[in-house]
GROMACS .gro file of C-alpha atoms in nm:
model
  427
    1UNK     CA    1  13.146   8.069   0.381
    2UNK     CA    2  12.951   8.362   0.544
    3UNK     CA    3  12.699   8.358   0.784
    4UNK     CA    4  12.444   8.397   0.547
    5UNK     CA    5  12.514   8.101   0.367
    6UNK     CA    6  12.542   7.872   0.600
    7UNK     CA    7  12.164   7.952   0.682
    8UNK     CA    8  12.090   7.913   0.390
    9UNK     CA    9  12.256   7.628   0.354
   10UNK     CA   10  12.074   7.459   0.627
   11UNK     CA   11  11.717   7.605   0.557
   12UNK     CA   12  11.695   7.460   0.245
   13UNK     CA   13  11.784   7.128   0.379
   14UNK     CA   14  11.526   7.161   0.638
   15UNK     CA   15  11.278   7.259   0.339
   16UNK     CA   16  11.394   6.973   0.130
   17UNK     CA   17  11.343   6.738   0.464
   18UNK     CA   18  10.993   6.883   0.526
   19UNK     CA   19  10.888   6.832   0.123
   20UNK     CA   20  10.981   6.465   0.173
   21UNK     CA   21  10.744   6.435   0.460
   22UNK     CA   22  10.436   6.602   0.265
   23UNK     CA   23  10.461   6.946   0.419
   24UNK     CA   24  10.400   7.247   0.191
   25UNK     CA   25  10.817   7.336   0.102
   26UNK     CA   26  10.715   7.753   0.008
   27UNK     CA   27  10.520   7.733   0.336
   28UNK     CA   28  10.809   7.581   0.532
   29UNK     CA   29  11.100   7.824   0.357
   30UNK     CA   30  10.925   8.139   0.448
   31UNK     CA   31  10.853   8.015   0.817
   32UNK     CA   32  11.184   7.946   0.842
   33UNK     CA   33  11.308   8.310   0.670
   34UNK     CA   34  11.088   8.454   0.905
   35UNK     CA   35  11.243   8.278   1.217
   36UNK     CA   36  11.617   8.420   1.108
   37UNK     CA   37  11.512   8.755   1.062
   38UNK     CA   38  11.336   8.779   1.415
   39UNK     CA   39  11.669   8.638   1.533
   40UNK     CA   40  11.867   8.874   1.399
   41UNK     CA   41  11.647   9.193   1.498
   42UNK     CA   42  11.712   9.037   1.798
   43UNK     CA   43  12.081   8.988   1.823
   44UNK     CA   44  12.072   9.417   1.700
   45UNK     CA   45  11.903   9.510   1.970
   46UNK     CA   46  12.093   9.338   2.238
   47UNK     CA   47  12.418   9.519   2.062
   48UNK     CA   48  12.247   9.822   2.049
   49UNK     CA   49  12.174   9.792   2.460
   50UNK     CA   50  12.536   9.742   2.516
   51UNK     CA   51  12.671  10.046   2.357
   52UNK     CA   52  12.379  10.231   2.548
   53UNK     CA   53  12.526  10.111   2.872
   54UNK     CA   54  12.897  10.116   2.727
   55UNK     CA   55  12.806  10.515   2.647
   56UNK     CA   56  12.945  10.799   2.836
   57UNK     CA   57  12.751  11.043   2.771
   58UNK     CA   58  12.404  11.094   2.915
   59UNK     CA   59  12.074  11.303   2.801
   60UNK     CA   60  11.871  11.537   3.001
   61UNK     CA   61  11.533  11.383   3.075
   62UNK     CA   62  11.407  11.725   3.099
   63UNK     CA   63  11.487  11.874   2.754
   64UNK     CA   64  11.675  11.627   2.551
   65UNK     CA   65  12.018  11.853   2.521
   66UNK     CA   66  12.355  11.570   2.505
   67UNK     CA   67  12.570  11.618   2.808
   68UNK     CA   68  12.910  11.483   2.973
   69UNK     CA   69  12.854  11.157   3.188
   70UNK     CA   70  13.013  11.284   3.515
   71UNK     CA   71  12.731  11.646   3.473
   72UNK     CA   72  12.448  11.601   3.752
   73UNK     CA   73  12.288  11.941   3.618
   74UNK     CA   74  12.193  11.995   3.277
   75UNK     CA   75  12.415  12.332   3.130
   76UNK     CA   76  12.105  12.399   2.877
   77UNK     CA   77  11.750  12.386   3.143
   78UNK     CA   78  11.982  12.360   3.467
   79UNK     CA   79  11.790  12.086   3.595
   80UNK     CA   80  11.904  11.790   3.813
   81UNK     CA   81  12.095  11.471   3.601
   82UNK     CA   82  12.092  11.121   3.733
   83UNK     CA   83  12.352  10.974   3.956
   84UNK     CA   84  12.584  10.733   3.789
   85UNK     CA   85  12.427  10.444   3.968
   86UNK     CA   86  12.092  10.505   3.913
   87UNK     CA   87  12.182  10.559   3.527
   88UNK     CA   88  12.355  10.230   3.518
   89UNK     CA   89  12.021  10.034   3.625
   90UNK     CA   90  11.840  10.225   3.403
   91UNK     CA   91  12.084  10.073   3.162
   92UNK     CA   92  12.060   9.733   3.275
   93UNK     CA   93  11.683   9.736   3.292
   94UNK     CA   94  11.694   9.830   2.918
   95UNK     CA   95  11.990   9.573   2.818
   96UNK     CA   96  11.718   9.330   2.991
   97UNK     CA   97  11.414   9.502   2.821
   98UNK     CA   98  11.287   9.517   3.220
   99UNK     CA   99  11.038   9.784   3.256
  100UNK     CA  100  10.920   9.905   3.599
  101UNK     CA  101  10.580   9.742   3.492
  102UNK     CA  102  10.729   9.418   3.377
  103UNK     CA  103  10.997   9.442   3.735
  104UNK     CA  104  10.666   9.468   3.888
  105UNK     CA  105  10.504   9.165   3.693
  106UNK     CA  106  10.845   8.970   3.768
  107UNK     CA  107  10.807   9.048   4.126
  108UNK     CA  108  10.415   8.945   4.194
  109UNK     CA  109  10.522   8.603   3.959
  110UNK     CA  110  10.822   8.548   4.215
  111UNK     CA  111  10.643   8.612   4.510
  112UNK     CA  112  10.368   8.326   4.376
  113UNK     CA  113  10.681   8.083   4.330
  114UNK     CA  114  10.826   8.141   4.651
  115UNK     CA  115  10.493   8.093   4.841
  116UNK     CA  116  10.412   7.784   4.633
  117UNK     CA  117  10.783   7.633   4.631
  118UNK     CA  118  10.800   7.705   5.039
  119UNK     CA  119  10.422   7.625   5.111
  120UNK     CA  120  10.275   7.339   5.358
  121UNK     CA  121   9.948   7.329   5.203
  122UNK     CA  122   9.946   7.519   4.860
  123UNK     CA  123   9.882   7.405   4.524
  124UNK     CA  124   9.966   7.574   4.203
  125UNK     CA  125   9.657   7.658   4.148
  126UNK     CA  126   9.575   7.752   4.550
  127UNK     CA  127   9.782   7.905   4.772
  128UNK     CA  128   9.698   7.851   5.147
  129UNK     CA  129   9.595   8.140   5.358
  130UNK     CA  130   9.828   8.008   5.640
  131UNK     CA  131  10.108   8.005   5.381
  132UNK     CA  132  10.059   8.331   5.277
  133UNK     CA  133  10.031   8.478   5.628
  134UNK     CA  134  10.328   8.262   5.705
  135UNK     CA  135  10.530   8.499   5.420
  136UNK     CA  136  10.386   8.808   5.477
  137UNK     CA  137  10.000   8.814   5.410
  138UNK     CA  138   9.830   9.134   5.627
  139UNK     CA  139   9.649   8.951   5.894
  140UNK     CA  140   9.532   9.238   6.127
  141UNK     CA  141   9.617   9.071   6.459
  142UNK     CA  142  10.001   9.042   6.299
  143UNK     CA  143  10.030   9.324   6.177
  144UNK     CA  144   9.928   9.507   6.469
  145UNK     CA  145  10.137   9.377   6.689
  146UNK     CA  146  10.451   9.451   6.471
  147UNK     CA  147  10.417   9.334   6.174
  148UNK     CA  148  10.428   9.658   6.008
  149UNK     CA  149  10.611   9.548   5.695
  150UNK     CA  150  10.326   9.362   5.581
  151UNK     CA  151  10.182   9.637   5.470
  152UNK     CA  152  10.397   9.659   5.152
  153UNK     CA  153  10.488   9.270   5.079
  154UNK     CA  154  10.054   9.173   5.072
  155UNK     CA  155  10.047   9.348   4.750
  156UNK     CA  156  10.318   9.126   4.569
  157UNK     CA  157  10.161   8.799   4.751
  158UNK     CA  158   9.821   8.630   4.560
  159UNK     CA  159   9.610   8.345   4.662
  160UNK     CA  160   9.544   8.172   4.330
  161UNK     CA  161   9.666   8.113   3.949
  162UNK     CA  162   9.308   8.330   3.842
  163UNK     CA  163   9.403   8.584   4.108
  164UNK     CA  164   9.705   8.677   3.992
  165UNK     CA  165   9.668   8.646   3.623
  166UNK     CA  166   9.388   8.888   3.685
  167UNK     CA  167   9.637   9.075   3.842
  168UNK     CA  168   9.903   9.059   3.593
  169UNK     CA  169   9.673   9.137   3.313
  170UNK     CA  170   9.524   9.496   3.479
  171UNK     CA  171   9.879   9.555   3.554
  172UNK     CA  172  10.020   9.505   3.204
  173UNK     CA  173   9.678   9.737   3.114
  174UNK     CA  174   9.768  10.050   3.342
  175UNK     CA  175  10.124  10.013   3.388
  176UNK     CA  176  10.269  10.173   3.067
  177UNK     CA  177   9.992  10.425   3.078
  178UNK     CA  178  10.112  10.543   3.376
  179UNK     CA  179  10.455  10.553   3.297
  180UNK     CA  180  10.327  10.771   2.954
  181UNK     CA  181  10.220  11.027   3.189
  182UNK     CA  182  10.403  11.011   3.472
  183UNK     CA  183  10.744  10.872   3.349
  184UNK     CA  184  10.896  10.499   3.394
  185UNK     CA  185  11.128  10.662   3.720
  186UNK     CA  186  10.750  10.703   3.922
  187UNK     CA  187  10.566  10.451   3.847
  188UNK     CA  188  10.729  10.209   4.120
  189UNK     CA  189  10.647  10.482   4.366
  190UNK     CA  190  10.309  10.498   4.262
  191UNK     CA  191  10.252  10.147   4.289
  192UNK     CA  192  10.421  10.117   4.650
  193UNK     CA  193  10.265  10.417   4.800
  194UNK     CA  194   9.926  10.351   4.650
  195UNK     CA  195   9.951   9.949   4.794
  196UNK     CA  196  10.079  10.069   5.119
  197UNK     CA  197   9.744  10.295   5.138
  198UNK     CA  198   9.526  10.058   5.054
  199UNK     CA  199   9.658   9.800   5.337
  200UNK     CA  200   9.641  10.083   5.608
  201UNK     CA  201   9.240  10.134   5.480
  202UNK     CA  202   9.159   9.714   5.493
  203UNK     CA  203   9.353   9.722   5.795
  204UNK     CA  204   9.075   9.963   5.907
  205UNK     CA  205   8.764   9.935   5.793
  206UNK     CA  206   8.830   9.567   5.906
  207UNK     CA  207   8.909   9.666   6.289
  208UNK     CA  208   8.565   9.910   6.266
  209UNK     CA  209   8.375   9.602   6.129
  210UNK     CA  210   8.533   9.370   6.402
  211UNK     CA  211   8.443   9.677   6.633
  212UNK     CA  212   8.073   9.706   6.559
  213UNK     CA  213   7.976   9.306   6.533
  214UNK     CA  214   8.013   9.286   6.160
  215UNK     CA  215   7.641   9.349   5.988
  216UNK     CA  216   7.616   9.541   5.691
  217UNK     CA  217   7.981   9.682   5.725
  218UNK     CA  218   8.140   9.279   5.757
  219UNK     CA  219   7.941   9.198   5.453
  220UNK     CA  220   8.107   9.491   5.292
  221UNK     CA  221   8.443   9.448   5.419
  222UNK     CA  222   8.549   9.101   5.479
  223UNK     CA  223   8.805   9.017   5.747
  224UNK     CA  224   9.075   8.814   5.630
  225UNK     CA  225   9.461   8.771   5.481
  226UNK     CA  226   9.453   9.067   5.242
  227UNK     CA  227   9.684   9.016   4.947
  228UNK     CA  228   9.724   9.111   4.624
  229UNK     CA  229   9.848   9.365   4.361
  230UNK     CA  230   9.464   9.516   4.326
  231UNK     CA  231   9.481   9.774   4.623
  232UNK     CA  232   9.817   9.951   4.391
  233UNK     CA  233   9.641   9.899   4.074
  234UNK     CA  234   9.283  10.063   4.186
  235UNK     CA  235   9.540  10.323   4.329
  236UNK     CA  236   9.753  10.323   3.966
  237UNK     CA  237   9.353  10.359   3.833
  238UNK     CA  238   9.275  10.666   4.033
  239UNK     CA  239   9.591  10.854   3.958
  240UNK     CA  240   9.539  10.837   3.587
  241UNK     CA  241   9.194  10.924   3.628
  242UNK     CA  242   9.264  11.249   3.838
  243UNK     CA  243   9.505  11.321   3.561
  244UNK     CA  244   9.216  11.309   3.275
  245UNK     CA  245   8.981  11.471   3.468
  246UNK     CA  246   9.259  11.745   3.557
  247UNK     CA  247   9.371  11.764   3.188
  248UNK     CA  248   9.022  11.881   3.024
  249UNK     CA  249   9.138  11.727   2.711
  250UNK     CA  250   8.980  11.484   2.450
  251UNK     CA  251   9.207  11.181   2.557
  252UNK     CA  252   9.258  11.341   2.923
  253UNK     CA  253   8.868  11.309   2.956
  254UNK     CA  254   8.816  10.972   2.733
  255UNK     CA  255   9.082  10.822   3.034
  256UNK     CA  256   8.875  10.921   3.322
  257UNK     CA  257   8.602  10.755   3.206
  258UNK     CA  258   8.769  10.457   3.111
  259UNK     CA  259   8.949  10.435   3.425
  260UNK     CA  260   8.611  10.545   3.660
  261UNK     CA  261   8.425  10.212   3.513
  262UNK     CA  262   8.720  10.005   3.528
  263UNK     CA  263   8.724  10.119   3.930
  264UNK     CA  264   8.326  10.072   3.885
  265UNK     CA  265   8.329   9.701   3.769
  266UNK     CA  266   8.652   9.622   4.017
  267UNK     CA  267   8.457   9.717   4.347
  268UNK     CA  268   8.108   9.561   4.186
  269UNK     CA  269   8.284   9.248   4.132
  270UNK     CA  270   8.472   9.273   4.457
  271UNK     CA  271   8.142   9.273   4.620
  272UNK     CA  272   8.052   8.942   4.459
  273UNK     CA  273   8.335   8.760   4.564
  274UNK     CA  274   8.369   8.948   4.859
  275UNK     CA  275   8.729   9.024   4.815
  276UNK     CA  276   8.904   9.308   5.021
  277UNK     CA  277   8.693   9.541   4.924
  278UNK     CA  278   8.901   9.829   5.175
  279UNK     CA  279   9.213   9.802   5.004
  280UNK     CA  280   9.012   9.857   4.670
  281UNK     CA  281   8.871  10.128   4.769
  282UNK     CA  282   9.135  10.252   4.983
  283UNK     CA  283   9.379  10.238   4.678
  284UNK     CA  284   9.146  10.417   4.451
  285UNK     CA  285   9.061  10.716   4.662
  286UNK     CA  286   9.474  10.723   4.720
  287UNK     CA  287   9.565  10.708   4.372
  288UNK     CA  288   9.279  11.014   4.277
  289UNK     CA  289   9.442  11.209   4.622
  290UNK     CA  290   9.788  11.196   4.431
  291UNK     CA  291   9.668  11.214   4.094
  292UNK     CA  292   9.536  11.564   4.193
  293UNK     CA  293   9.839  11.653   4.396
  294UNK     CA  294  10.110  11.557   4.147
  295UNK     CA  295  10.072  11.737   3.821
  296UNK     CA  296  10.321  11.601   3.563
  297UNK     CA  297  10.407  11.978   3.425
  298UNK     CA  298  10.360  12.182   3.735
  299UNK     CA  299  10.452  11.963   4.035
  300UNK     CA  300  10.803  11.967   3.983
  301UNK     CA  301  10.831  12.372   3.960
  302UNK     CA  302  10.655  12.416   4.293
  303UNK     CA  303  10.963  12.467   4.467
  304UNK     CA  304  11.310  12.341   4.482
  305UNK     CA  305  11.211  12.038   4.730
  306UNK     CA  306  10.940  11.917   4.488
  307UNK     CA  307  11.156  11.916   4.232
  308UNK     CA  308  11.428  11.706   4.430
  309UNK     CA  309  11.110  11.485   4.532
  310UNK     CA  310  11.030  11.437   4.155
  311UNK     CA  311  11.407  11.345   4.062
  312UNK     CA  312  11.465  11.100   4.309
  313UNK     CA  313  11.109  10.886   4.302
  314UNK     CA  314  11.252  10.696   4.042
  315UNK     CA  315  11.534  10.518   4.279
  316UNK     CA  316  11.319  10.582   4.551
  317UNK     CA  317  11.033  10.398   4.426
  318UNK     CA  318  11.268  10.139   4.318
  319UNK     CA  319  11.430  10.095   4.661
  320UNK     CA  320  11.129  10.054   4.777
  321UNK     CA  321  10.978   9.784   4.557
  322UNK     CA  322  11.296   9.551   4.577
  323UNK     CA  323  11.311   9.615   5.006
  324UNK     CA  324  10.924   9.484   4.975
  325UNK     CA  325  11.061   9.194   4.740
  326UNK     CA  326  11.367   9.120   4.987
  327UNK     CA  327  11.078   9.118   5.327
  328UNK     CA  328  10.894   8.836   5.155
  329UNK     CA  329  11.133   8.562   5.249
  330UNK     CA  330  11.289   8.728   5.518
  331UNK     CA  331  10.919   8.754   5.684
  332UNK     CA  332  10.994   8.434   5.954
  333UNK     CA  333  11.288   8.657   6.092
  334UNK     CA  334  11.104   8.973   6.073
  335UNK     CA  335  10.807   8.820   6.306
  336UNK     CA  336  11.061   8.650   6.541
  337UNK     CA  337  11.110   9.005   6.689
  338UNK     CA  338  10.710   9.084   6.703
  339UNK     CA  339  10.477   9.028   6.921
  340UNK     CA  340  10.235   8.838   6.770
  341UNK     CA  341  10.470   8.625   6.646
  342UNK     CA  342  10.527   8.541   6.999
  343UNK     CA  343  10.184   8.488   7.135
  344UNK     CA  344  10.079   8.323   6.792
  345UNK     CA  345  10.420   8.086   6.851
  346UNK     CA  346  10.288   8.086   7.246
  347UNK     CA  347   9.929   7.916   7.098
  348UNK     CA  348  10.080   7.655   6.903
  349UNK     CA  349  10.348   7.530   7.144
  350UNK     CA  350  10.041   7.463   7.377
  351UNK     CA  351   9.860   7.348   7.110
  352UNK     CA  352  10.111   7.076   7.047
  353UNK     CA  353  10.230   7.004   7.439
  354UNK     CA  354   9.834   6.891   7.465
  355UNK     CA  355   9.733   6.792   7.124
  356UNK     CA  356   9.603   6.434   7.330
  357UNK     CA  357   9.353   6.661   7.499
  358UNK     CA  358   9.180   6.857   7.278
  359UNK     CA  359   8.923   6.640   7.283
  360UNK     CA  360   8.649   6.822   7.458
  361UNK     CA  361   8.708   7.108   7.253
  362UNK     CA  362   8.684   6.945   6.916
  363UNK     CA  363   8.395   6.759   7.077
  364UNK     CA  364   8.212   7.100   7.134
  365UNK     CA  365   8.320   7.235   6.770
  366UNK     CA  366   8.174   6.969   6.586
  367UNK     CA  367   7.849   7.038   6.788
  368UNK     CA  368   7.842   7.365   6.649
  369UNK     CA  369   7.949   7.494   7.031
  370UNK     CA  370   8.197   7.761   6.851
  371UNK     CA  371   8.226   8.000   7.193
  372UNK     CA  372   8.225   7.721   7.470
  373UNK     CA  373   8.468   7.568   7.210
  374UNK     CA  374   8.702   7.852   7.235
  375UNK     CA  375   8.717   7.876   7.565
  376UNK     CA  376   8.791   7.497   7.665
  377UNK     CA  377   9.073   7.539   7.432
  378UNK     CA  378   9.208   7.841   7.577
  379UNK     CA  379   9.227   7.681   7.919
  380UNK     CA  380   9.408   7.343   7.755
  381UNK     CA  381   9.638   7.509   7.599
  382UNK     CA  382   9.697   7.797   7.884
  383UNK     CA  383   9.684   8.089   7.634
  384UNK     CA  384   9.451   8.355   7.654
  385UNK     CA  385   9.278   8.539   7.358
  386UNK     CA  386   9.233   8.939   7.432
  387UNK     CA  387   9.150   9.105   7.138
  388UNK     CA  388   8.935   9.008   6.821
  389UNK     CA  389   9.224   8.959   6.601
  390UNK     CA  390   9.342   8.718   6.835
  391UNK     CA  391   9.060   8.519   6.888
  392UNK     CA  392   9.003   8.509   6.511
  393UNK     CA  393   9.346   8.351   6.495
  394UNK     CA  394   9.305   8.120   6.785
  395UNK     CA  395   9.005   7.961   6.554
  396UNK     CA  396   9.208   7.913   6.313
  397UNK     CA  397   9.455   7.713   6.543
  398UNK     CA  398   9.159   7.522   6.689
  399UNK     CA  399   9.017   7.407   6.369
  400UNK     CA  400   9.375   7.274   6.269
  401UNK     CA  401   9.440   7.145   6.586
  402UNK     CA  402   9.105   6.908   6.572
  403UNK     CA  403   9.184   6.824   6.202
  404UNK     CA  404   9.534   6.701   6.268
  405UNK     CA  405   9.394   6.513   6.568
  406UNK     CA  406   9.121   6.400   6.327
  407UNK     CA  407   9.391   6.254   6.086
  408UNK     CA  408   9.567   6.113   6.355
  409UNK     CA  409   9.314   5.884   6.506
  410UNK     CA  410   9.239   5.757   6.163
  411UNK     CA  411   9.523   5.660   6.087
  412UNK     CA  412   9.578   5.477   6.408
  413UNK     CA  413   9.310   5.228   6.266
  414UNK     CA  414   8.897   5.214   6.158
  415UNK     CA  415   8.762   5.166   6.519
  416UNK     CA  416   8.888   5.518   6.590
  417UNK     CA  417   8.613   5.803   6.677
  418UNK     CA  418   8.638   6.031   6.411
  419UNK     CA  419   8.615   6.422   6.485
  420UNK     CA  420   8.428   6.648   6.268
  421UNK     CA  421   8.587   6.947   6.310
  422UNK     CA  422   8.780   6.933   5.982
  423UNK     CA  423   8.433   7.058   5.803
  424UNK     CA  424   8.472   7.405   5.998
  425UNK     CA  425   8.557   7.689   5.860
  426UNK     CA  426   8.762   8.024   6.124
  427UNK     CA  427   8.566   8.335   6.012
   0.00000   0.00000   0.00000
């Protein structure tokens, strides 16, 4: 008996079943027919991957002409093939219908696991700002002080189930547009140089705020954990809108507008919820900088470099985006070598060698005594806070310091004295 009839064998049992319990058989038989042949336009396409990657033979991105696996220049436009490696994840990525925009999806989604699976005080739908620092959030004062690889893994790192599906959705959005224009190979790139851009500009506009006592410019710029895939997709916005407003055509021109009130809304709403506001701007001016640079149809016959350049972002970009992936968990080892790991390590040995007497200073906290606060704590603990970014994170420390002590004394019985300082908040 074939396939074939053995489905059919066991739909129409399944119909017969569903009749006897009052459900509508037609109804049930072409649901079913329906299910089978999705299945099987499945099962073709996964055989139809496998002889792509089981193939030989490759085809010139450039102009289409068939040529022999082991070629790396195309006989017909003599223009640079793929490597044999690179063609074999291409390969894979299609026998796993993985596009750089869903790798980059997978990636934010695995980030938010790890963080949430690893956390000390996250929630599925809230992830902890010490958490996320912990894995690679881009806290100025650590990333300063080595920490210079959190400047790529904030932008697969998010704080919250509405951040990131926010994230995910704008993502899904300009992803394949980009890769349209630009190619799938570039669109990793893109997204990494465009998020690495946007870091370096929160990571400065925050120092300059911190620098001039906040005002008008704090309000604009919060200081905080930056994270989030936002910064690379304002930058993924401004390189397709430098490419319509380059172009001069109908759809060229109906893109740039699209994308300039998408970038419009994003900063306006930014502003509301006072997000990081730097790396969204940051990104977008980055993205329209490249976008103007890197002409699809010209860039690549600028010179002999450029066109090496334009080959290789694919694996490059891709190198780059799975190194940022890799960093996440491997941030703890990273910071051991850093310097602010050491001092930030330095503040909460102390922290713990006297957490008996940090009285006074929780004392002064809950009186609303924030600097005299600071500074009894400093002494107690024998570490000294030079710079903003440090201070900022030796708040931080005092306000959990004063809440563990807090929990501790109530749960040592009712007649303890309870300290307030759980209530404050480290700017």
């Amino acid at each position: 008996m074939s396939g074939e009839e053995q489905s059919g064998g066991w739909t129409e049992r399944v119909v017969r079943l569903a009749a006897a319990l009052g459900a509508n058989p037609v109804r049930v038989r072409w649901k079913l027919q329906s299910l089978q042949e999705r299945l099987r336009a499945g099962r073709r396409r996964v055989g139809s991957r496998k002889e792509q990657l089981e193939y030989r033979h490759q085809i010139c991105p450039h102009c289409g002409a068939l040529q022999d696996g082991s070629a790396t220049v195309c006989l017909r436009c003599n223009q640079s093939l793929s490597s044999r490696p690179v063609r074999v994840v291409q390969q894979v990525g299609g026998l796993l219908g993985l596009t750089p925009t869903r790798l980059l999806m997978l990636l934010c989604v695995l980030g938010y696991a790890w963080v949430l699976a690893t956390g000390e005080s996250s929630s599925f739908f809230n992830l902890s700002g010490r958490d996320l620092v912990r894995w690679g959030g881009n806290a100025a004062w650590l990333t300063l002080d080595g920490g210079w690889w959190r400047l790529a893994t904030y932008m697969l790192l998010h704080g919250g189930i509405w951040h990131i599906g926010f994230n995910l959705y704008a993502l899904h959005i300009i992803g394949p547009l980009t890769e349209q224009i630009y190619g799938p190979r570039r669109l990793l790139l893109l997204f990494w140089v465009t998020g690495v851009l946007a870091g370096i500009t929160s990571l400065g506009v925050g120092i300059l705020a911190s620098l001039t006592g906040g005002g008008v410019l704090g309000w604009v710029f919060p200081q905080g954990v930056s994270i989030g895939a936002s910064g690379s997709i304002m930058g993924l916005t401004g390189v397709m809108a430098a490419w319509g407003h380059r172009s001069r055509t109908t759809v060229g021109l109906q893109i740039r507008n699209v994308m300039l009130r998408w970038a419009l809304y994003t900063l306006i709403f930014g502003l509301l919820i006072r997000a990081d506001n730097g790396a969204h701007f940051g990104g977008f001016v980055a993205g329209g900088l490249l976008g103007l640079l890197l002409d699809p149809q010209r860039f690549p016959a600028r010179s002999p470099l450029a066109r090496r350049l334009w080959d290789h972002a694919g694996p490059l970009g891709l190198a780059l985006v799975l190194a940022t992936a890799l960093a996440i968990p491997a941030t703890p080892w990273l910071t051991s070598v850093g310097g602010a790991t050491a001092w930030l390590r330095e503040v909460q040995v102390g922290r713990a060698r006297v957490a008996e007497r940090v009285v006074p200073a929780c004392t002064l906290l809950e009186e609303g005594k924030l600097e005299q606060s600071l500074a009894v704590f400093a002494r107690t603990i024998g570490v000294e806070a030079r710079t903003p970014e440090q201070q900022v994170a030796l708040v931080g420390e005092l306000v959990e310091a004063c809440d563990a002590f807090r929990q501790r004394r109530a749960a040592s019985g009712p007649a303890s004295a309870p300290v307030g300082a759980a209530s404050a908040q480290a700017p």
